[in-house]
Short mmCIF file of C-alpha atoms in Angstrom, two decimals:
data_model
loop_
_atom_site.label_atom_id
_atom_site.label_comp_id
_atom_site.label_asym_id
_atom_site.label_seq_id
_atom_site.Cartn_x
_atom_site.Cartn_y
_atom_site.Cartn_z
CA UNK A 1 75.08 -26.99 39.52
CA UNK A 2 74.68 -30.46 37.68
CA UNK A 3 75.38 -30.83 34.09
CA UNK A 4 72.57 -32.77 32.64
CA UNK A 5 72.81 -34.69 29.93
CA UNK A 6 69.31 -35.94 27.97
CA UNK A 7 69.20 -38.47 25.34
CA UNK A 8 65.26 -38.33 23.68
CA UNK A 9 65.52 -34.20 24.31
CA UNK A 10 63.67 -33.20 20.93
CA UNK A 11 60.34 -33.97 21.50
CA UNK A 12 57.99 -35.14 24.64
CA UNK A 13 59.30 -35.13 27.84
CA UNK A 14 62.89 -35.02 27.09
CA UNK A 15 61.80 -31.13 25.38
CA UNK A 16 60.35 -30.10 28.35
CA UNK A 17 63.10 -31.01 30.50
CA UNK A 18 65.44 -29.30 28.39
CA UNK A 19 62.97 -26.09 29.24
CA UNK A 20 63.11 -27.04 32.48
CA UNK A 21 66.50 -27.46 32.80
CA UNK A 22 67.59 -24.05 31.13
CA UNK A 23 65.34 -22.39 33.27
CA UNK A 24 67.41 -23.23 36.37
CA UNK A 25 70.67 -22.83 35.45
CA UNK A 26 71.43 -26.15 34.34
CA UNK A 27 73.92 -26.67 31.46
CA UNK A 28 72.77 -28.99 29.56
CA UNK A 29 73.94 -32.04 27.03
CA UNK A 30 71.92 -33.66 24.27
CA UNK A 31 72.06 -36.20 21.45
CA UNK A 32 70.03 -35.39 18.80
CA UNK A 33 69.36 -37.26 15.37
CA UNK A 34 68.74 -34.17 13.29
CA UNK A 35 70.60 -30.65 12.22
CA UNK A 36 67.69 -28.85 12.27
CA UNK A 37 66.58 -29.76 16.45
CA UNK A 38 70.68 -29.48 16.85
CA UNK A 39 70.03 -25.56 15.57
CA UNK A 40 66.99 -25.39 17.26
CA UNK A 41 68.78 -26.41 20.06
CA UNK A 42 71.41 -25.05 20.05
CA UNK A 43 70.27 -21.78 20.06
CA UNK A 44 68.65 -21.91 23.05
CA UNK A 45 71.85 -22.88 25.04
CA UNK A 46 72.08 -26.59 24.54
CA UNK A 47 75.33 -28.48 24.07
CA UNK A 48 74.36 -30.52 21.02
CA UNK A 49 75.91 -33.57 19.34
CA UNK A 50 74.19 -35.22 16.01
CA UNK A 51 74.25 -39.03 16.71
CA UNK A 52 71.71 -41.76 17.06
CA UNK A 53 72.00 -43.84 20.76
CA UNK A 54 71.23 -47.03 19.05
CA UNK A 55 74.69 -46.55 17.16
CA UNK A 56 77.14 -46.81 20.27
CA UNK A 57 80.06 -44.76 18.55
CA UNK A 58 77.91 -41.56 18.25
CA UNK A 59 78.20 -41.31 22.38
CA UNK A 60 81.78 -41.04 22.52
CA UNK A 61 82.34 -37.33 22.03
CA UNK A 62 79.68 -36.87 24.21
CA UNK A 63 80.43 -38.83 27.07
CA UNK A 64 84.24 -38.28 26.66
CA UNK A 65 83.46 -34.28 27.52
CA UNK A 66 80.89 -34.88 30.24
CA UNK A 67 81.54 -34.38 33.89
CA UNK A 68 81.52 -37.24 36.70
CA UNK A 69 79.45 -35.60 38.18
CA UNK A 70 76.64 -34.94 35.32
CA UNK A 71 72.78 -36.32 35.55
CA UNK A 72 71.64 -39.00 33.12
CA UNK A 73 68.04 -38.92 31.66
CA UNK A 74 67.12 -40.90 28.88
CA UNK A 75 63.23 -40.70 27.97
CA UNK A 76 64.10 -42.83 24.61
CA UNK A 77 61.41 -45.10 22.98
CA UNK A 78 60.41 -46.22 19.78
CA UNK A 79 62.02 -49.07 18.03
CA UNK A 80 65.24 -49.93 18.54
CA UNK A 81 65.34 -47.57 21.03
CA UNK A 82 63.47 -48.83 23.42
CA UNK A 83 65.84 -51.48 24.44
CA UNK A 84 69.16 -51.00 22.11
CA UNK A 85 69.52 -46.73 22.56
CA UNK A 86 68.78 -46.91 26.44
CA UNK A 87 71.45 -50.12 26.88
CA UNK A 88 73.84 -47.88 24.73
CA UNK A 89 73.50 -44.97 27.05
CA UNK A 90 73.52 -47.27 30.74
CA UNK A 91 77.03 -48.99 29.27
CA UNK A 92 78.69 -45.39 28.71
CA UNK A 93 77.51 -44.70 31.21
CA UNK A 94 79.07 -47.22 33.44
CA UNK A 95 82.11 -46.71 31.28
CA UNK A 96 82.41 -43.36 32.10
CA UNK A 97 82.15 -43.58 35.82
CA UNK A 98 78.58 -41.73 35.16
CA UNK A 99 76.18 -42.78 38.55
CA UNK A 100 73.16 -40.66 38.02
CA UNK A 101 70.45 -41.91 35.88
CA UNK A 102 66.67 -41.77 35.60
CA UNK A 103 64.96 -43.93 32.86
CA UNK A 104 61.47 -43.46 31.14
CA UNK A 105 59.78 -46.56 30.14
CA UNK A 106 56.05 -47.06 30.70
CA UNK A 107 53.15 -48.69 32.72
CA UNK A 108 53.30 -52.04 32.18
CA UNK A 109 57.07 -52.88 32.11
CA UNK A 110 58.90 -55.28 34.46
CA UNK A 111 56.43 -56.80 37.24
CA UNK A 112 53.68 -54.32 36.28
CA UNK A 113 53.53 -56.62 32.74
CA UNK A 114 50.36 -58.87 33.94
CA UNK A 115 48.71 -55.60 34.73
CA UNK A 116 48.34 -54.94 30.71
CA UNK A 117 45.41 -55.84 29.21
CA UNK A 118 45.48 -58.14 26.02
CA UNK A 119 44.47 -55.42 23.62
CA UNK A 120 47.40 -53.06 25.03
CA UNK A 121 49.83 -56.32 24.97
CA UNK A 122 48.63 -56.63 21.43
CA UNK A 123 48.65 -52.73 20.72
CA UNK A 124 52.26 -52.01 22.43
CA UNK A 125 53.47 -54.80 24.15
CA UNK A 126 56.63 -55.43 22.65
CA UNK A 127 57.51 -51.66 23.21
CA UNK A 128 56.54 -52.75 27.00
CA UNK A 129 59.34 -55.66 26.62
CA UNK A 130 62.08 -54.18 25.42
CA UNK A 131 61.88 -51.20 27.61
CA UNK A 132 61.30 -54.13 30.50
CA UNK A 133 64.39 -54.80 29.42
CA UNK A 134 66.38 -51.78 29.44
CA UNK A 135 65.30 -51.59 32.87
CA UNK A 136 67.15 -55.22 34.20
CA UNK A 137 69.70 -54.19 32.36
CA UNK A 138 69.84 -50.95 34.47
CA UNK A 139 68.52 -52.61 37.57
CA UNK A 140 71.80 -55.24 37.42
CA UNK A 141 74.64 -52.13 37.04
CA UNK A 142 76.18 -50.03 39.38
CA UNK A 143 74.69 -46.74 38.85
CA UNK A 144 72.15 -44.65 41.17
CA UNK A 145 69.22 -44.95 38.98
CA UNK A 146 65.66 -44.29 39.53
CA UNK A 147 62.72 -45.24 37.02
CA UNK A 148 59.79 -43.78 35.73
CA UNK A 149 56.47 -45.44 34.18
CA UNK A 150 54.29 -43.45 33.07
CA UNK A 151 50.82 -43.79 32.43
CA UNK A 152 49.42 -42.87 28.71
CA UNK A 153 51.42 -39.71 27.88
CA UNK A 154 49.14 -36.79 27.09
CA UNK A 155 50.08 -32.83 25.93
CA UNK A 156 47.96 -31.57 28.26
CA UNK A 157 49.19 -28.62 30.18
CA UNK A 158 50.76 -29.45 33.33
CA UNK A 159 48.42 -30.18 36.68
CA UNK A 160 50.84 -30.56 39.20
CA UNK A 161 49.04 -32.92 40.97
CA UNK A 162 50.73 -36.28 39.56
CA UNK A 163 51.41 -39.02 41.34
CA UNK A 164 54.66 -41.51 42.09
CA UNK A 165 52.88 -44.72 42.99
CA UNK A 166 55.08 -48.11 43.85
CA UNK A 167 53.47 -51.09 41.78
CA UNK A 168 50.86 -51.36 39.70
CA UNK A 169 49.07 -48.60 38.44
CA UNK A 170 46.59 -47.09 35.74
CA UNK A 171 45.78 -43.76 34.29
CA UNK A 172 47.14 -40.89 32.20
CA UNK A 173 49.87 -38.25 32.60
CA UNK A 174 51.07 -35.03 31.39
CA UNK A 175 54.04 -34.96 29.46
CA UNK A 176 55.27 -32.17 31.21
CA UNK A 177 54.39 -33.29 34.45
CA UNK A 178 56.85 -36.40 33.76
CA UNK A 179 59.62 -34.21 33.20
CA UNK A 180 58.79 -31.93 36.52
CA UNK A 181 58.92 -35.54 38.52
CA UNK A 182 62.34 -35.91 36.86
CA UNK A 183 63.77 -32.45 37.96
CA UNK A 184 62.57 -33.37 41.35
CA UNK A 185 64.30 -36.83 41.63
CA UNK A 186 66.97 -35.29 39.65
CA UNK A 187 68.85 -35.47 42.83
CA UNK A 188 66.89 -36.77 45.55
CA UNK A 189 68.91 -39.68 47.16
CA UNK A 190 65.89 -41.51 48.90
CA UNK A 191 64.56 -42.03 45.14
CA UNK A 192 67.50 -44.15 43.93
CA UNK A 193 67.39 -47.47 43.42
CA UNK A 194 63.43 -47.24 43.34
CA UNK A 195 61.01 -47.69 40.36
CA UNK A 196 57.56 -45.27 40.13
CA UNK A 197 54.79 -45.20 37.93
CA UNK A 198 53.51 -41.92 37.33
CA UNK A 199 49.68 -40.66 36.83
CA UNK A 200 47.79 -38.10 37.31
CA UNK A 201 44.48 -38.99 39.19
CA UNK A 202 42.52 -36.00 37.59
CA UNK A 203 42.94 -36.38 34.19
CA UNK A 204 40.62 -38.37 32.02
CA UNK A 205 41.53 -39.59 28.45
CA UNK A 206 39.42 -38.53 25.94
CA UNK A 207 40.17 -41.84 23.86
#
């Protein structure tokens, strides 16, 4: 079975794929920023390893005891993040003869961008930019990607009845719904190379 390794696995999405990924036998690999999720962690199973992706030394133990073989998912955002920690992770990747990798960015990012409305340009947009341009940079490499964009991420449970649309796109979605989608793709050949956005038609914010 696939190693995974998950960069953004402390909160969100990237915590409920660690669930998932426990659940079915997976081992799994994680950079985390803080002792306390490393323990937290850690005690559940987790290969741990206290770094920050935007700081491209703290992948190198990591990456140096992965497998060829292992799955990629990065479901990093916020700040430098967005763009710098997800380039970080695509390079080692590359480096490391790594091919799997599914990205989390958002609604809105690449040629969904016009879709945006100018108070969510002005709200988030240059989150929207730089993980536009995480994406290129993943787009232009040699790995077997496949990308996610979400609609607004809510901690609702789970539906199960989100959908992978191509293009443009509008609605909410489950956290934990995102991170079922990326089990499924986890290695589902027909889904690399491609670029979904994710919503769930029955949900409803309550913003």
């Amino acid at each position: 079975m696939a190693q995974w390794i998950i960069f953004g696995a402390s909160k969100g999405v990237g915590r409920h794929l660690v669930d998932l990924g426990l659940a079915a036998g997976h081992h799994i690999s994680a950079l985390v920023r803080s002792e306390s999720t490393a323990k937290e962690l850690g005690k559940l199973g987790v290969e741990t390893y206290l770094g920050d992706a935007v700081v491209d030394n703290s992948l190198h133990t990591l990456f140096s005891n992965a497998s060829p073989n292992s799955i990629i998912f990065s479901t990093l955002g916020g700040g430098d993040a967005d763009f710098t920690g997800n380039f970080t992770v695509i390079k080692r990747a590359e480096q490391h003869a790594i091919s799997r990798l599914l990205l989390v960015t958002s609604i809105g990012c690449g040629d969904t961008w016009l879709s945006l409305s100018p108070r969510a340009k002005s709200l988030f947009g240059r989150a929207v930019r730089y993980k536009s341009m995480a994406e290129s940079y993943l787009q232009t490499s040699e790995l077997a990607f496949t990308i996610l964009r979400p609609g607004g991420l809510v901690n609702t449970a789970g539906s199960g009845h989100c959908e992978l649309l191509v293009g443009e796109a509008h609605g909410i979605v489950s956290r934990y719904d995102v991170a079922k989608q990326l089990q499924k793709l986890a290695e589902d050949r027909q889904s690399y190379g491609q670029v979904y956005a994710v919503i769930d038609s029955q949900l409803r914010p309550n913003w």
